[in-house]
Amino acid sequence: MQRPILESVALRLWVFCPLVVAMLAGAAFAGPLNPTCAAVFTAGLLSWTAVEYAMHRFAFHGFAPHYQHHADPTNRTYILAPLWLSLTGAAVLWLLFSILTRSWAMGTWTVAGVIAGYLAYEMVHLRIHSDRAGGTILRVLRRHHFYHHFASERVCFGVTSSLWDLVFGSLPEASRSSPIRFRHSPPP
């Protein structure tokens, strides 16, 4: 892996991990810790897959950093989302979840889970685009994501999960009945 990528990953961890700790500490001071807090954090973590799917399908295509990633999917410079975009997205989600839960504390617990899911997504996405082999799960995720890159940008929007592609009918017909045929060769 190239040094700029490691620096970019380190920056995300350096920014988001203290942010999540501060958010959780603030939420803990706002009210007592209880099983609901853990449940809301877990709900946020699991909701990341839906956020990831919706952003990828409805917002990112045609957007400069993501368009560059599609134009050159093997270029590691464009694999991670720009930090300004990630922070803006986290702030918008915090406001949205705070309004939906009618509680700044519960919105905070939810977004802390979403951010944990986002950080996992960035690591998985980076690994999918790496040339290192992986286990069965990584191979399945890589095949699904590479179909999006190299066969059709109109399907396979999930990166960490194909659940929402299944729910919203954006799985390729080819994956249901025949082997995948790529437009271009995926990276080794």
Coordinates of N, CA, C and O in Angstrom, one line a residue:
M1 N 0.8 -1.2 0.0 CA 0.0 0.0 0.0 C 0.9 1.2 0.0 O 1.9 1.3 0.7
Q2 N 0.5 2.3 -0.7 CA 1.3 3.5 -0.9 C 1.2 4.3 0.4 O 0.2 4.3 1.1
R3 N 2.2 5.1 0.7 CA 2.3 5.9 1.8 C 1.1 7.0 1.9 O 0.5 7.1 3.0
P4 N 0.8 7.7 0.8 CA -0.3 8.6 0.9 C -1.6 8.0 1.4 O -2.4 8.6 2.1
I5 N -1.9 6.7 1.0 CA -3.1 6.0 1.4 C -3.1 5.8 2.9 O -4.0 6.0 3.6
L6 N -1.9 5.3 3.4 CA -1.8 5.1 4.8 C -2.0 6.4 5.6 O -2.6 6.4 6.7
E7 N -1.4 7.5 5.1 CA -1.6 8.8 5.7 C -3.1 9.2 5.7 O -3.6 9.8 6.7
S8 N -3.8 8.9 4.6 CA -5.2 9.3 4.5 C -6.0 8.5 5.5 O -6.9 9.0 6.1
V9 N -5.7 7.2 5.6 CA -6.4 6.3 6.6 C -6.1 6.8 8.0 O -7.0 6.9 8.8
A10 N -4.9 7.1 8.3 CA -4.5 7.6 9.6 C -5.2 8.9 9.9 O -5.7 9.1 11.1
L11 N -5.4 9.8 9.0 CA -6.0 11.0 9.2 C -7.5 10.8 9.6 O -8.0 11.4 10.5
R12 N -8.2 9.9 8.8 CA -9.6 9.6 9.2 C -9.7 9.0 10.6 O -10.6 9.4 11.3
L13 N -8.8 8.1 10.9 CA -8.8 7.5 12.3 C -8.5 8.6 13.3 O -9.2 8.7 14.4
W14 N -7.6 9.5 13.0 CA -7.2 10.6 13.9 C -8.3 11.6 14.1 O -8.5 12.1 15.2
V15 N -9.1 11.8 13.1 CA -10.2 12.7 13.2 C -11.5 12.1 13.8 O -12.1 12.6 14.7
F16 N -11.9 10.9 13.2 CA -13.1 10.3 13.6 C -13.1 9.6 14.9 O -14.1 9.6 15.6
C17 N -12.1 8.9 15.3 CA -12.1 8.2 16.6 C -12.2 9.1 17.8 O -13.1 8.9 18.6
P18 N -11.4 10.2 17.9 CA -11.7 11.2 19.0 C -13.1 11.8 18.9 O -13.7 12.1 19.9
L19 N -13.5 12.1 17.6 CA -14.9 12.6 17.5 C -15.9 11.7 18.0 O -16.8 12.2 18.8
V20 N -15.8 10.4 17.7 CA -16.8 9.5 18.3 C -16.7 9.4 19.8 O -17.7 9.4 20.5
V21 N -15.5 9.4 20.3 CA -15.3 9.3 21.8 C -15.9 10.6 22.4 O -16.7 10.5 23.4
A22 N -15.7 11.7 21.8 CA -16.2 13.0 22.4 C -17.8 13.0 22.3 O -18.5 13.4 23.2
M23 N -18.3 12.5 21.2 CA -19.7 12.4 21.0 C -20.4 11.5 22.1 O -21.4 11.9 22.7
L24 N -19.8 10.4 22.3 CA -20.3 9.4 23.2 C -20.2 10.0 24.7 O -21.1 9.8 25.5
A25 N -19.1 10.6 24.9 CA -18.9 11.2 26.3 C -19.9 12.3 26.5 O -20.6 12.4 27.6
G26 N -20.2 13.1 25.5 CA -21.2 14.2 25.6 C -22.6 13.6 25.8 O -23.4 14.1 26.6
A27 N -22.9 12.5 25.0 CA -24.2 11.9 25.2 C -24.3 11.2 26.5 O -25.4 11.3 27.1
A28 N -23.2 10.7 27.1 CA -23.3 10.0 28.4 C -23.6 11.1 29.5 O -24.3 10.8 30.4
F29 N -23.0 12.3 29.3 CA -23.3 13.3 30.3 C -24.7 13.9 30.2 O -25.3 14.4 31.1
A30 N -25.3 13.7 29.0 CA -26.7 14.2 28.8 C -27.7 13.3 29.4 O -28.8 13.8 29.6
G31 N -27.4 12.1 29.6 CA -28.4 11.2 30.2 C -27.7 9.9 30.7 O -26.5 9.7 30.3
P32 N -28.4 9.1 31.4 CA -27.8 7.9 31.9 C -27.5 6.9 30.8 O -28.2 6.8 29.8
L33 N -26.4 6.1 31.0 CA -26.1 5.1 30.1 C -27.0 3.9 30.4 O -27.2 3.5 31.6
N34 N -27.6 3.3 29.4 CA -28.5 2.2 29.6 C -28.5 1.3 28.3 O -27.8 1.6 27.3
P35 N -29.1 0.2 28.4 CA -29.1 -0.7 27.2 C -29.7 0.0 25.9 O -29.3 -0.4 24.8
T36 N -30.5 1.0 26.1 CA -31.0 1.7 24.9 C -29.9 2.3 24.1 O -29.9 2.4 22.9
C37 N -28.9 2.9 24.9 CA -27.8 3.6 24.2 C -27.0 2.6 23.3 O -26.7 2.9 22.2
A38 N -26.8 1.4 23.9 CA -26.1 0.3 23.1 C -26.9 -0.1 21.9 O -26.4 -0.3 20.8
A39 N -28.2 -0.2 22.1 CA -29.1 -0.6 21.0 C -29.1 0.5 19.9 O -29.1 0.1 18.7
V40 N -29.1 1.7 20.3 CA -29.2 2.8 19.3 C -27.8 2.9 18.6 O -27.8 3.1 17.3
F41 N -26.7 2.7 19.3 CA -25.4 2.7 18.6 C -25.4 1.5 17.6 O -24.9 1.7 16.5
T42 N -25.8 0.4 18.0 CA -25.9 -0.8 17.1 C -26.8 -0.5 15.9 O -26.4 -0.9 14.7
A43 N -27.9 0.1 16.1 CA -28.8 0.5 15.0 C -28.1 1.4 14.0 O -28.2 1.3 12.8
G44 N -27.3 2.4 14.6 CA -26.6 3.3 13.7 C -25.5 2.5 12.9 O -25.4 2.8 11.7
L45 N -24.8 1.6 13.6 CA -23.8 0.8 12.9 C -24.4 0.0 11.7 O -23.9 0.0 10.6
L46 N -25.6 -0.6 12.0 CA -26.2 -1.4 11.0 C -26.9 -0.5 9.9 O -26.9 -0.9 8.7
S47 N -27.3 0.7 10.3 CA -27.9 1.6 9.3 C -26.9 2.1 8.3 O -27.2 2.6 7.2
W48 N -25.6 2.0 8.6 CA -24.6 2.4 7.7 C -24.8 1.8 6.3 O -24.6 2.5 5.3
T49 N -25.1 0.5 6.3 CA -25.2 -0.1 4.9 C -26.3 0.6 4.1 O -26.1 0.7 2.9
A50 N -27.4 1.0 4.7 CA -28.4 1.7 4.0 C -28.0 3.1 3.5 O -28.2 3.5 2.4
V51 N -27.2 3.8 4.4 CA -26.7 5.1 4.1 C -25.7 5.0 2.9 O -25.8 5.7 2.0
E52 N -24.8 4.0 3.0 CA -23.8 3.7 2.0 C -24.5 3.5 0.6 O -24.1 4.1 -0.4
Y53 N -25.5 2.6 0.6 CA -26.2 2.3 -0.6 C -26.9 3.5 -1.2 O -26.7 3.8 -2.4
A54 N -27.6 4.3 -0.4 CA -28.4 5.5 -0.8 C -27.4 6.5 -1.4 O -27.6 7.1 -2.5
M55 N -26.3 6.8 -0.7 CA -25.4 7.8 -1.1 C -24.7 7.4 -2.4 O -24.6 8.1 -3.4
H56 N -24.4 6.1 -2.5 CA -23.7 5.6 -3.7 C -24.7 5.6 -4.9 O -24.3 6.0 -6.0
R57 N -25.9 5.2 -4.7 CA -26.8 5.1 -5.8 C -27.4 6.4 -6.3 O -27.5 6.7 -7.5
F58 N -27.7 7.3 -5.3 CA -28.4 8.5 -5.7 C -27.6 9.8 -5.6 O -28.1 10.8 -6.2
A59 N -26.5 9.8 -5.0 CA -25.7 11.1 -4.9 C -24.4 11.0 -5.5 O -23.9 12.0 -6.1
F60 N -23.6 10.0 -5.4 CA -22.2 10.0 -5.8 C -21.9 10.0 -7.3 O -21.0 10.6 -7.7
H61 N -22.7 9.3 -8.1 CA -22.4 9.2 -9.5 C -22.6 10.6 -10.1 O -23.6 11.3 -10.0
G62 N -21.5 11.0 -10.8 CA -21.5 12.4 -11.4 C -20.8 13.4 -10.5 O -20.5 14.5 -10.9
F63 N -20.5 13.0 -9.3 CA -19.9 13.8 -8.3 C -18.3 13.6 -8.4 O -17.9 12.5 -8.5
A64 N -17.6 14.7 -8.5 CA -16.2 14.7 -8.9 C -15.3 13.6 -8.3 O -14.7 12.8 -9.0
P65 N -15.2 13.5 -6.9 CA -14.3 12.5 -6.4 C -14.7 11.1 -6.8 O -13.9 10.3 -7.1
H66 N -16.0 10.9 -6.7 CA -16.5 9.5 -7.1 C -16.4 9.2 -8.5 O -16.1 8.1 -8.9
Y67 N -16.7 10.2 -9.4 CA -16.5 10.0 -10.8 C -15.1 9.7 -11.1 O -14.8 8.8 -12.0
Q68 N -14.1 10.3 -10.5 CA -12.7 10.0 -10.7 C -12.4 8.6 -10.3 O -11.6 7.9 -10.9
H69 N -13.0 8.1 -9.2 CA -12.8 6.7 -8.7 C -13.3 5.8 -9.8 O -12.7 4.8 -10.1
H70 N -14.5 6.1 -10.4 CA -15.0 5.2 -11.5 C -14.1 5.3 -12.8 O -13.9 4.3 -13.4
A71 N -13.6 6.5 -13.1 CA -12.8 6.6 -14.2 C -11.5 5.9 -14.1 O -10.9 5.4 -15.1
D72 N -11.0 5.8 -12.9 CA -9.7 5.1 -12.6 C -9.8 4.3 -11.3 O -9.2 4.7 -10.3
P73 N -10.5 3.2 -11.3 CA -10.8 2.5 -10.1 C -9.6 1.8 -9.4 O -9.6 1.5 -8.2
T74 N -8.5 1.7 -10.1 CA -7.3 1.2 -9.5 C -6.4 2.2 -8.9 O -5.4 1.9 -8.2
N75 N -6.7 3.5 -9.1 CA -5.9 4.6 -8.5 C -6.3 4.8 -7.1 O -7.5 5.2 -6.8
R76 N -5.4 4.5 -6.2 CA -5.7 4.5 -4.8 C -6.0 5.9 -4.2 O -6.6 6.1 -3.2
T77 N -5.7 6.9 -5.0 CA -6.0 8.3 -4.6 C -7.5 8.6 -4.4 O -7.9 9.3 -3.6
Y78 N -8.3 7.9 -5.2 CA -9.7 8.2 -5.2 C -10.6 7.1 -4.5 O -11.8 7.1 -4.6
I79 N -9.9 6.2 -3.8 CA -10.7 5.1 -3.2 C -11.4 5.6 -1.9 O -12.6 5.3 -1.7
L80 N -10.7 6.4 -1.1 CA -11.3 7.0 0.1 C -12.1 8.2 -0.2 O -11.7 9.0 -1.0
A81 N -13.2 8.4 0.5 CA -14.0 9.7 0.3 C -13.2 10.8 0.9 O -12.4 10.7 1.9
P82 N -13.3 12.0 0.3 CA -12.6 13.2 0.8 C -13.0 13.5 2.3 O -14.2 13.3 2.6
L83 N -12.1 13.9 3.1 CA -12.4 14.1 4.5 C -13.5 15.2 4.7 O -14.4 15.0 5.5
W84 N -13.5 16.2 3.9 CA -14.5 17.3 4.0 C -15.9 16.7 3.8 O -16.8 17.1 4.4
L85 N -16.0 15.8 2.8 CA -17.3 15.2 2.5 C -17.7 14.3 3.6 O -18.9 14.3 4.0
S86 N -16.8 13.5 4.2 CA -17.2 12.6 5.3 C -17.6 13.4 6.5 O -18.6 13.1 7.2
L87 N -16.9 14.5 6.9 CA -17.3 15.3 8.0 C -18.6 16.0 7.8 O -19.5 16.1 8.7
T88 N -18.8 16.5 6.6 CA -20.1 17.2 6.3 C -21.3 16.2 6.4 O -22.3 16.5 7.0
G89 N -21.0 15.0 5.8 CA -22.1 13.9 5.9 C -22.4 13.5 7.3 O -23.6 13.4 7.7
A90 N -21.4 13.4 8.2 CA -21.6 13.1 9.6 C -22.4 14.1 10.3 O -23.3 13.8 11.0
A91 N -22.1 15.4 10.0 CA -22.9 16.5 10.6 C -24.3 16.5 10.2 O -25.2 16.7 11.0
V92 N -24.6 16.3 8.9 CA -25.9 16.2 8.4 C -26.7 15.1 9.0 O -27.8 15.2 9.4
L93 N -26.0 13.9 9.1 CA -26.7 12.7 9.7 C -27.0 12.9 11.1 O -28.0 12.5 11.7
W94 N -26.0 13.6 11.8 CA -26.3 13.9 13.3 C -27.5 14.7 13.5 O -28.4 14.4 14.3
L95 N -27.6 15.8 12.6 CA -28.8 16.6 12.7 C -30.1 15.8 12.4 O -31.1 15.9 13.1
L96 N -30.0 15.0 11.3 CA -31.2 14.2 10.9 C -31.6 13.2 12.0 O -32.8 13.2 12.3
F97 N -30.6 12.5 12.5 CA -31.0 11.5 13.5 C -31.4 12.1 14.8 O -32.2 11.6 15.5
S98 N -30.9 13.3 15.1 CA -31.3 14.0 16.3 C -32.8 14.4 16.2 O -33.5 14.4 17.2
I99 N -33.1 14.9 15.0 CA -34.5 15.3 14.8 C -35.4 14.0 14.8 O -36.5 14.1 15.4
L100 N -35.0 13.0 14.1 CA -35.8 11.8 14.1 C -36.0 11.1 15.4 O -37.1 10.6 15.7
T101 N -35.0 11.1 16.3 CA -35.1 10.5 17.6 C -35.6 11.5 18.7 O -35.9 11.1 19.8
R102 N -35.7 12.8 18.3 CA -36.1 13.9 19.2 C -35.2 14.0 20.4 O -35.7 14.3 21.5
S103 N -34.0 13.7 20.2 CA -33.0 13.7 21.3 C -31.6 13.9 20.7 O -31.2 13.1 19.9
W104 N -30.9 14.9 21.2 CA -29.5 15.1 20.7 C -28.7 14.0 21.2 O -27.8 13.5 20.4
A105 N -28.9 13.4 22.4 CA -28.1 12.3 22.9 C -28.3 11.1 22.0 O -27.4 10.4 21.7
M106 N -29.6 10.7 21.7 CA -29.9 9.5 20.9 C -29.4 9.7 19.5 O -28.9 8.8 18.9
G107 N -29.5 10.9 19.0 CA -28.9 11.2 17.6 C -27.4 11.0 17.6 O -26.9 10.5 16.7
T108 N -26.8 11.4 18.7 CA -25.3 11.2 18.9 C -25.0 9.8 18.9 O -24.0 9.3 18.3
W109 N -25.7 9.0 19.7 CA -25.4 7.5 19.8 C -25.6 6.9 18.4 O -24.8 6.0 18.0
T110 N -26.6 7.3 17.7 CA -26.9 6.7 16.4 C -25.8 7.1 15.4 O -25.2 6.2 14.7
V111 N -25.4 8.3 15.4 CA -24.3 8.8 14.4 C -23.0 8.2 14.8 O -22.2 7.9 13.9
A112 N -22.7 8.0 16.1 CA -21.5 7.3 16.5 C -21.4 5.9 15.9 O -20.4 5.5 15.4
G113 N -22.5 5.2 15.9 CA -22.6 3.9 15.2 C -22.4 4.0 13.7 O -21.7 3.2 13.1
V114 N -23.1 5.0 13.1 CA -22.9 5.2 11.7 C -21.5 5.5 11.3 O -20.9 4.9 10.3
I115 N -20.8 6.3 12.1 CA -19.4 6.6 11.8 C -18.5 5.4 12.0 O -17.6 5.1 11.2
A116 N -18.8 4.5 13.0 CA -18.1 3.3 13.1 C -18.3 2.4 11.8 O -17.4 1.8 11.3
G117 N -19.5 2.4 11.3 CA -19.8 1.7 10.1 C -19.1 2.3 8.9 O -18.5 1.6 8.0
Y118 N -19.0 3.6 8.9 CA -18.3 4.3 7.8 C -16.8 4.0 7.8 O -16.2 3.7 6.8
L119 N -16.2 4.0 9.0 CA -14.8 3.6 9.1 C -14.5 2.2 8.6 O -13.5 1.9 7.9
A120 N -15.4 1.3 9.0 CA -15.3 -0.1 8.5 C -15.4 -0.2 7.0 O -14.7 -0.9 6.3
Y121 N -16.4 0.6 6.5 CA -16.6 0.7 5.0 C -15.3 1.1 4.3 O -14.9 0.5 3.3
E122 N -14.7 2.2 4.8 CA -13.5 2.7 4.2 C -12.4 1.6 4.2 O -11.7 1.5 3.2
M123 N -12.2 0.9 5.3 CA -11.2 -0.1 5.3 C -11.5 -1.3 4.4 O -10.6 -1.8 3.7
V124 N -12.8 -1.7 4.3 CA -13.2 -2.7 3.4 C -13.0 -2.3 2.0 O -12.5 -3.0 1.1
H125 N -13.5 -1.1 1.6 CA -13.3 -0.6 0.3 C -11.9 -0.5 -0.2 O -11.5 -0.9 -1.3
L126 N -11.0 -0.1 0.7 CA -9.6 0.0 0.4 C -9.1 -1.4 0.2 O -8.3 -1.7 -0.8
R127 N -9.5 -2.4 1.0 CA -9.0 -3.8 0.8 C -9.6 -4.4 -0.5 O -8.9 -5.1 -1.1
I128 N -10.8 -4.1 -0.8 CA -11.4 -4.6 -2.1 C -10.5 -4.2 -3.2 O -10.3 -4.9 -4.2
H129 N -10.1 -2.9 -3.2 CA -9.3 -2.4 -4.3 C -7.8 -2.7 -4.2 O -7.0 -2.3 -5.1
S130 N -7.4 -3.4 -3.2 CA -6.0 -3.8 -3.1 C -5.7 -5.0 -3.9 O -6.6 -5.7 -4.3
D131 N -4.5 -5.3 -4.1 CA -4.1 -6.5 -4.9 C -3.9 -7.7 -4.0 O -3.5 -8.7 -4.5
R132 N -4.1 -7.5 -2.7 CA -3.9 -8.6 -1.8 C -5.1 -9.6 -1.8 O -6.2 -9.1 -1.9
A133 N -4.8 -10.8 -1.8 CA -5.9 -11.8 -1.7 C -6.6 -11.7 -0.4 O -6.1 -11.1 0.6
G134 N -7.8 -12.3 -0.4 CA -8.6 -12.2 0.9 C -9.3 -13.5 1.0 O -9.3 -14.4 0.1
G135 N -10.1 -13.6 2.1 CA -10.9 -14.8 2.3 C -12.2 -14.8 1.5 O -12.4 -14.0 0.6
T136 N -13.0 -15.7 1.8 CA -14.3 -15.9 1.1 C -15.1 -14.6 1.1 O -15.6 -14.2 0.0
I137 N -15.3 -14.0 2.2 CA -16.2 -12.8 2.3 C -15.6 -11.7 1.4 O -16.3 -11.1 0.7
L138 N -14.3 -11.5 1.5 CA -13.7 -10.4 0.7 C -13.8 -10.7 -0.8 O -14.1 -9.8 -1.5
R139 N -13.7 -12.0 -1.2 CA -13.8 -12.3 -2.6 C -15.2 -12.0 -3.1 O -15.4 -11.6 -4.2
V140 N -16.2 -12.3 -2.2 CA -17.6 -12.1 -2.6 C -17.9 -10.6 -2.7 O -18.5 -10.1 -3.7
L141 N -17.4 -9.8 -1.8 CA -17.5 -8.3 -1.8 C -16.8 -7.7 -3.0 O -17.3 -6.9 -3.7
R142 N -15.6 -8.2 -3.3 CA -14.8 -7.7 -4.4 C -15.5 -8.0 -5.7 O -15.6 -7.1 -6.6
R143 N -16.0 -9.2 -5.9 CA -16.7 -9.6 -7.1 C -17.9 -8.7 -7.3 O -18.2 -8.2 -8.4
H144 N -18.7 -8.5 -6.3 CA -19.9 -7.6 -6.3 C -19.5 -6.2 -6.7 O -20.1 -5.6 -7.6
H145 N -18.5 -5.6 -6.0 CA -18.1 -4.3 -6.3 C -17.4 -4.1 -7.7 O -17.7 -3.1 -8.3
F146 N -16.6 -5.1 -8.1 CA -16.0 -5.0 -9.4 C -17.0 -5.1 -10.5 O -16.8 -4.6 -11.6
Y147 N -18.1 -5.8 -10.2 CA -19.2 -5.8 -11.2 C -19.7 -4.4 -11.5 O -19.9 -4.0 -12.6
H148 N -19.8 -3.6 -10.4 CA -20.3 -2.2 -10.5 C -19.2 -1.4 -11.3 O -19.6 -0.6 -12.1
H149 N -18.0 -1.7 -11.1 CA -16.9 -0.9 -11.8 C -16.7 -1.3 -13.2 O -16.5 -0.5 -14.1
F150 N -16.7 -2.6 -13.4 CA -16.2 -3.1 -14.7 C -17.2 -3.7 -15.6 O -16.9 -4.0 -16.8
A151 N -18.5 -3.9 -15.2 CA -19.5 -4.4 -16.0 C -20.7 -3.4 -16.2 O -21.1 -3.2 -17.3
S152 N -21.2 -2.9 -15.1 CA -22.3 -2.0 -15.2 C -22.4 -1.1 -13.9 O -22.5 -1.6 -12.8
E153 N -22.3 0.2 -14.2 CA -22.4 1.2 -13.0 C -23.9 1.4 -12.6 O -24.1 2.1 -11.7
R154 N -24.8 0.7 -13.2 CA -26.2 0.8 -12.9 C -26.7 -0.2 -11.9 O -27.9 -0.2 -11.5
V155 N -25.8 -1.1 -11.4 CA -26.2 -2.1 -10.4 C -25.0 -2.2 -9.4 O -24.0 -1.7 -9.6
C156 N -25.3 -3.0 -8.4 CA -24.3 -3.3 -7.4 C -23.8 -2.1 -6.6 O -22.6 -1.8 -6.6
F157 N -24.6 -1.3 -6.0 CA -24.2 -0.1 -5.3 C -23.7 -0.4 -3.9 O -23.0 0.5 -3.4
G158 N -24.1 -1.5 -3.3 CA -23.6 -1.8 -2.0 C -22.1 -2.2 -2.1 O -21.7 -2.9 -3.0
V159 N -21.3 -1.8 -1.1 CA -19.9 -2.2 -1.1 C -19.7 -3.1 0.1 O -19.1 -4.2 -0.1
T160 N -20.2 -2.8 1.3 CA -20.0 -3.7 2.4 C -21.1 -4.7 2.5 O -21.0 -5.7 3.3
S161 N -22.2 -4.6 1.8 CA -23.3 -5.5 1.8 C -24.1 -5.4 0.5 O -24.3 -4.3 0.0
S162 N -24.6 -6.5 0.0 CA -25.4 -6.5 -1.2 C -26.9 -6.5 -0.8 O -27.8 -6.7 -1.6
L163 N -27.2 -6.4 0.5 CA -28.6 -6.5 1.0 C -29.5 -5.5 0.3 O -30.6 -5.9 -0.2
W164 N -29.1 -4.2 0.3 CA -30.0 -3.2 -0.3 C -30.1 -3.4 -1.8 O -31.1 -3.0 -2.4
D165 N -29.1 -3.9 -2.5 CA -29.2 -4.2 -3.9 C -30.3 -5.3 -4.1 O -31.0 -5.2 -5.0
L166 N -30.3 -6.2 -3.2 CA -31.4 -7.3 -3.3 C -32.7 -6.6 -3.0 O -33.7 -6.9 -3.8
V167 N -32.8 -5.8 -2.0 CA -34.1 -5.2 -1.6 C -34.6 -4.3 -2.7 O -35.8 -4.3 -3.0
F168 N -33.8 -3.5 -3.3 CA -34.2 -2.5 -4.3 C -34.0 -3.0 -5.7 O -34.2 -2.2 -6.7
G169 N -33.7 -4.2 -5.9 CA -33.6 -4.8 -7.3 C -32.5 -4.3 -8.1 O -32.6 -4.2 -9.4
S170 N -31.4 -3.9 -7.5 CA -30.2 -3.5 -8.2 C -29.1 -4.5 -8.3 O -27.9 -4.1 -8.4
L171 N -29.4 -5.7 -8.2 CA -28.5 -6.8 -8.5 C -28.5 -7.1 -10.0 O -29.5 -6.9 -10.6
P172 N -27.4 -7.4 -10.6 CA -27.4 -7.7 -12.0 C -28.1 -9.0 -12.3 O -28.1 -10.0 -11.5
E173 N -28.8 -9.0 -13.4 CA -29.4 -10.2 -13.9 C -28.4 -11.3 -14.1 O -28.7 -12.5 -13.8
A174 N -27.2 -11.0 -14.6 CA -26.2 -12.0 -14.8 C -25.8 -12.7 -13.6 O -25.5 -13.9 -13.7
S175 N -25.8 -12.1 -12.4 CA -25.4 -12.8 -11.2 C -26.4 -13.8 -10.7 O -26.1 -14.7 -10.0
R176 N -27.6 -13.7 -11.3 CA -28.7 -14.6 -10.9 C -28.6 -15.9 -11.7 O -29.1 -16.9 -11.3
S177 N -28.2 -15.8 -13.0 CA -28.3 -16.9 -13.9 C -27.1 -17.3 -14.6 O -27.0 -18.4 -15.2
S178 N -26.1 -16.4 -14.8 CA -24.9 -16.8 -15.6 C -23.7 -16.1 -15.0 O -23.7 -15.2 -14.2
P179 N -22.5 -16.6 -15.5 CA -21.3 -15.9 -15.0 C -21.2 -14.5 -15.4 O -21.8 -14.0 -16.4
I180 N -20.5 -13.7 -14.6 CA -20.3 -12.2 -14.9 C -19.4 -12.0 -16.1 O -18.3 -12.7 -16.2
R181 N -19.8 -11.1 -17.0 CA -18.9 -10.7 -18.1 C -18.5 -9.3 -17.9 O -19.4 -8.4 -17.9
F182 N -17.3 -9.0 -17.7 CA -16.8 -7.7 -17.5 C -16.5 -6.9 -18.8 O -16.1 -7.5 -19.7
R183 N -16.8 -5.6 -18.8 CA -16.5 -4.7 -19.9 C -15.0 -4.6 -20.0 O -14.5 -4.5 -21.1
H184 N -14.4 -4.4 -18.9 CA -12.9 -4.2 -18.9 C -12.4 -5.2 -17.9 O -13.1 -5.8 -17.1
S185 N -11.1 -5.4 -17.9 CA -10.5 -6.4 -17.0 C -10.4 -5.7 -15.6 O -9.9 -4.7 -15.5
P186 N -10.9 -6.4 -14.6 CA -10.7 -6.0 -13.2 C -9.2 -6.1 -12.9 O -8.5 -6.9 -13.5
P187 N -8.8 -5.3 -11.9 CA -7.4 -5.4 -11.5 C -7.1 -6.8 -10.9 O -8.0 -7.5 -10.5
P188 N -5.9 -7.3 -11.0 CA -5.5 -8.6 -10.5 C -5.9 -8.8 -9.1 O -5.9 -8.0 -8.3

